[in-house]
mmCIF file of C-alpha atoms in Angstrom:
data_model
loop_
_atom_site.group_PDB
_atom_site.id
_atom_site.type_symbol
_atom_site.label_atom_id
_atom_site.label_comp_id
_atom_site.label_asym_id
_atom_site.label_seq_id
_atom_site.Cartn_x
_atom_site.Cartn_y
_atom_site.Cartn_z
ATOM 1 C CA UNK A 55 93.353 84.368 115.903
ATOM 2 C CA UNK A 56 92.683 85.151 112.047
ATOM 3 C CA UNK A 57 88.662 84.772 112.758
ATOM 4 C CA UNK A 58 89.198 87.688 115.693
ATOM 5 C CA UNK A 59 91.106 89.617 113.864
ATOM 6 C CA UNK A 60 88.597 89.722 110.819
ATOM 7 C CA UNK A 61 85.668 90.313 113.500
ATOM 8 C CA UNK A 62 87.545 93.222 114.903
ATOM 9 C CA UNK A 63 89.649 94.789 112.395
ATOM 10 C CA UNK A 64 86.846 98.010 111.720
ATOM 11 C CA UNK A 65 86.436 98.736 115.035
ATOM 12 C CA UNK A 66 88.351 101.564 115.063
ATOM 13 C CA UNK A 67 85.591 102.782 112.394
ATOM 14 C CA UNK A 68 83.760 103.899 115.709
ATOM 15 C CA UNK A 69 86.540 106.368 116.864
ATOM 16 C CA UNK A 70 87.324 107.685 113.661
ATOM 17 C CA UNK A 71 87.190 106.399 109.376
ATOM 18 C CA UNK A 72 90.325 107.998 109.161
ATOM 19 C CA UNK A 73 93.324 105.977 110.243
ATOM 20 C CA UNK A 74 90.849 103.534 111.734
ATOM 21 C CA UNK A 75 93.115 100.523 111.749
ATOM 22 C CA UNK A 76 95.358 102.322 114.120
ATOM 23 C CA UNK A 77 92.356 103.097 116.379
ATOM 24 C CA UNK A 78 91.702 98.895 115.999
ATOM 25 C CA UNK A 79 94.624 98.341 117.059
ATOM 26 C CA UNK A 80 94.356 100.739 120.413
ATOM 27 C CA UNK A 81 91.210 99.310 120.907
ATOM 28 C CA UNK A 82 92.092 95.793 120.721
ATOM 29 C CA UNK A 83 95.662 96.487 123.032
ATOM 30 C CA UNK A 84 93.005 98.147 125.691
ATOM 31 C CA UNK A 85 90.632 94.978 125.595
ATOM 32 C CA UNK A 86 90.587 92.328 127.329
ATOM 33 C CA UNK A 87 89.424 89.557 124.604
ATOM 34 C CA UNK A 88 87.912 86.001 126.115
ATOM 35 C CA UNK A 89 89.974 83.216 125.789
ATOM 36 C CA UNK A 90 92.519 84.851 124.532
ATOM 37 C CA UNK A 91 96.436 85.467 126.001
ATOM 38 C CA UNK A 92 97.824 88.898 126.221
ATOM 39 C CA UNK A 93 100.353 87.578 123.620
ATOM 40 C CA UNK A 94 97.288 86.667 121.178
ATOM 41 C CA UNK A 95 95.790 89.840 122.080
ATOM 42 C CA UNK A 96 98.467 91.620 120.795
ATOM 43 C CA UNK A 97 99.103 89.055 117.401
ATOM 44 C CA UNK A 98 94.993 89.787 117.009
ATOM 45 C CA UNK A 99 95.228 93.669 117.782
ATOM 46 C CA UNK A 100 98.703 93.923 115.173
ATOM 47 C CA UNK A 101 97.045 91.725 112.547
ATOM 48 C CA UNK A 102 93.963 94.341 112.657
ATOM 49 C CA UNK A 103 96.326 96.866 112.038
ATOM 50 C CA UNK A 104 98.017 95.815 109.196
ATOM 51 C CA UNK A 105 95.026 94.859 107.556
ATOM 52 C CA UNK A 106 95.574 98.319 105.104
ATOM 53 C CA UNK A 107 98.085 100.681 104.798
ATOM 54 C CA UNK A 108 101.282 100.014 106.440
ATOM 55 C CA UNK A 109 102.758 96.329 106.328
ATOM 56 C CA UNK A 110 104.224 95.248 109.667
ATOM 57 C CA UNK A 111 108.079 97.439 110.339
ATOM 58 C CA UNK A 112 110.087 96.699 112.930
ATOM 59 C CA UNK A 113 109.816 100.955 113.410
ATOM 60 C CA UNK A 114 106.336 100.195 114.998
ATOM 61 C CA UNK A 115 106.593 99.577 118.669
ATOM 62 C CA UNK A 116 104.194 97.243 119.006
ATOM 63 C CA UNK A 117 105.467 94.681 116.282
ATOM 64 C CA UNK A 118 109.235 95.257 117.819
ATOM 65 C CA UNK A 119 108.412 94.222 120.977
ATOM 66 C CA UNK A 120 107.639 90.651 119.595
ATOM 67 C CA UNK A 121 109.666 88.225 119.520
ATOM 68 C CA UNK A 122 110.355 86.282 115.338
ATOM 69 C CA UNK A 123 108.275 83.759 115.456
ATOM 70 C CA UNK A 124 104.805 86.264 116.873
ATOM 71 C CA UNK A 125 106.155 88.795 114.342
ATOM 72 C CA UNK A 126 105.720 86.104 111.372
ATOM 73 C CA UNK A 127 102.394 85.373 112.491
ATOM 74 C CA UNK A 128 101.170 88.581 112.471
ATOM 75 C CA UNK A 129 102.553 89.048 109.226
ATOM 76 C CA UNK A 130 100.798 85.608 107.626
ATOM 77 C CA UNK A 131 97.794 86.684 109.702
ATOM 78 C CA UNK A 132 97.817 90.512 108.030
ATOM 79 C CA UNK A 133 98.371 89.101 104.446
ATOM 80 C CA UNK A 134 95.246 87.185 104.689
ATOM 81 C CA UNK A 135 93.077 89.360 106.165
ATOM 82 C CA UNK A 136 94.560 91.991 103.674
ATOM 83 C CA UNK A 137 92.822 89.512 101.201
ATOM 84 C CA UNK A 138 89.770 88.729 103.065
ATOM 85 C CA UNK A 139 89.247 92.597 103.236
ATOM 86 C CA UNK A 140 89.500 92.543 99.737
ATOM 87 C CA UNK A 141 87.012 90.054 98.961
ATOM 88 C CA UNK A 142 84.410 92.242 100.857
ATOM 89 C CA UNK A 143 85.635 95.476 99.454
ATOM 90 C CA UNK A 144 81.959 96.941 99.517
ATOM 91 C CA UNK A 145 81.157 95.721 103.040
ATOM 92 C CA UNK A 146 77.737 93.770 101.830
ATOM 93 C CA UNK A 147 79.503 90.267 101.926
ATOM 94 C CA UNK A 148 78.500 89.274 98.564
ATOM 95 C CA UNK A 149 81.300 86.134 98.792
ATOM 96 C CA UNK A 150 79.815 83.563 100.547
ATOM 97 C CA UNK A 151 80.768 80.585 98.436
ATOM 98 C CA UNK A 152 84.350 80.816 98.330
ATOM 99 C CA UNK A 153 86.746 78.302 97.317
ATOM 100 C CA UNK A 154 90.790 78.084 97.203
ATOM 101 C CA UNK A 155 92.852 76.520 95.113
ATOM 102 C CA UNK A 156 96.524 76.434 94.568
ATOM 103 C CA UNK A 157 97.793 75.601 90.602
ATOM 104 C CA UNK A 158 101.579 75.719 90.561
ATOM 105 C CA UNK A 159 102.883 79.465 91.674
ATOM 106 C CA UNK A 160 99.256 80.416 91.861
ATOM 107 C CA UNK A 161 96.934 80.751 94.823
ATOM 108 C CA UNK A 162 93.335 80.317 92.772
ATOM 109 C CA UNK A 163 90.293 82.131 94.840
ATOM 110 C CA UNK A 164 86.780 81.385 93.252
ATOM 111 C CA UNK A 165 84.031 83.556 94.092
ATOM 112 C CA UNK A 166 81.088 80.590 93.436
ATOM 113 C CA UNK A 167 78.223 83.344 93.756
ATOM 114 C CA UNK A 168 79.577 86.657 92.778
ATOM 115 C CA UNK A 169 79.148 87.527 88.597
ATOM 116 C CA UNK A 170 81.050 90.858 88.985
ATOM 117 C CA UNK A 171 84.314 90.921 90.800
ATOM 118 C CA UNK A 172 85.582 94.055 89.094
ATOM 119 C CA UNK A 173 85.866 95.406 92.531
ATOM 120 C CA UNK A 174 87.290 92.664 94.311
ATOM 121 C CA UNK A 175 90.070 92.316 91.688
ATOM 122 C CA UNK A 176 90.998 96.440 92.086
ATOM 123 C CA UNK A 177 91.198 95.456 96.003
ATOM 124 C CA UNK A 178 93.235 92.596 95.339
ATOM 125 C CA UNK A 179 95.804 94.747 92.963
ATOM 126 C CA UNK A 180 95.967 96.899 96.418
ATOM 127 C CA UNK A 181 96.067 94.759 98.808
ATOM 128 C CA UNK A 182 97.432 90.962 97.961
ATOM 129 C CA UNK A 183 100.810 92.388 97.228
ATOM 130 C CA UNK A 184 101.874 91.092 100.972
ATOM 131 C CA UNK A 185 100.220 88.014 100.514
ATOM 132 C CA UNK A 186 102.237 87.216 97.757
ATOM 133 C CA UNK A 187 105.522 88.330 98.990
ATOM 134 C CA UNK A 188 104.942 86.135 102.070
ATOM 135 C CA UNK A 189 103.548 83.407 100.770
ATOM 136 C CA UNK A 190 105.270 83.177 97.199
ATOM 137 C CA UNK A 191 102.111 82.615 95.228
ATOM 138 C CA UNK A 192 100.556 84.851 92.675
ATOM 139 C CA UNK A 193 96.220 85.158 93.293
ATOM 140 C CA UNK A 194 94.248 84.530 90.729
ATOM 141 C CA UNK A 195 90.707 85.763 91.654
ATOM 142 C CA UNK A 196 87.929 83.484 89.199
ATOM 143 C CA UNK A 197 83.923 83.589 89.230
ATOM 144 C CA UNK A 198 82.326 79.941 88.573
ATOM 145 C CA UNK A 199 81.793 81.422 85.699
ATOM 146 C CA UNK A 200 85.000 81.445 84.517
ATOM 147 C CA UNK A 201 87.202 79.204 82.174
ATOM 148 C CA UNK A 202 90.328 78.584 84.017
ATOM 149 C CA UNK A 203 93.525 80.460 81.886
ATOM 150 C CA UNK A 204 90.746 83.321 80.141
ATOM 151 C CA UNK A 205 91.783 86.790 80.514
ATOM 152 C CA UNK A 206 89.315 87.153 82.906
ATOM 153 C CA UNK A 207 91.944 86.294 85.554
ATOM 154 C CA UNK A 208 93.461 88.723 87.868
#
């Protein structure tokens, strides 16, 4: 469900930039996916939308109408795709050797390829803060490069 979601979560980019994870999330409702349940449709079409902006309320419809456990998913499913997003901040996919780690409270992501991750880390500051409510762990985003503890981390 996560690798749909982070396939489709732009799509609404073709109806309009603005507000386009709201036009994902139409799109997705209106589609009928392969392989996939209505009930995953709607966990893949929810975790598109929450992938900026808004996290998932119990004001939106769509999330209301699920039942706890779906509405968790989504919710684990947005947080890391919030993150994935902001890996790939400019859109070129410059992270393609990625590894995870997790040190204590921490949730360690190094980028194994990428020297300059000043705009990753500006992304993350935006958009890990659900990630870490969820999940409990602070992210640390690292290059190869750098020496585990420097100030380098985020």
């Amino acid at each position: 469900l996560l690798r749909t979601a982070a396939i489709l979560h732009d799509i609404g980019a073709f109806v309009s930039n603005t507000g386009h994870h709201k036009h994902s999330l139409y799109l997705i409702l209106n589609s009928e996916l392969f392989g996939l349940t209505q009930g995953d449709n709607t966990i893949v079409a929810l975790a598109a939308r929450y992938h900026r902006r808004s996290v998932p309320r119990l004001v939106h419809p769509e999330f209301l109408a699920l039942d706890r456990d779906s509405r968790m998913i989504v919710t684990k499913l947005a947080a890391l795709l919030r993150v994935a997003d902001a890996l790939d901040r400019n859109h070129m996919q410059y992270a393609r050797s990625v590894s995870f780690a997790r040190e204590e409270q921490r949730f360690v992501i190094t980028l194994a390829d990428v020297e300059d991750v000043t705009l990753e880390r500006v992304a993350l500051k935006e958009k890990g803060s659900l990630f870490e409510s969820i999940f409990g762990l602070q992210i640390v985003l690292r290059t190869a490069q750098t020496v585990k503890g420097s100030m380098y981390d985020a």
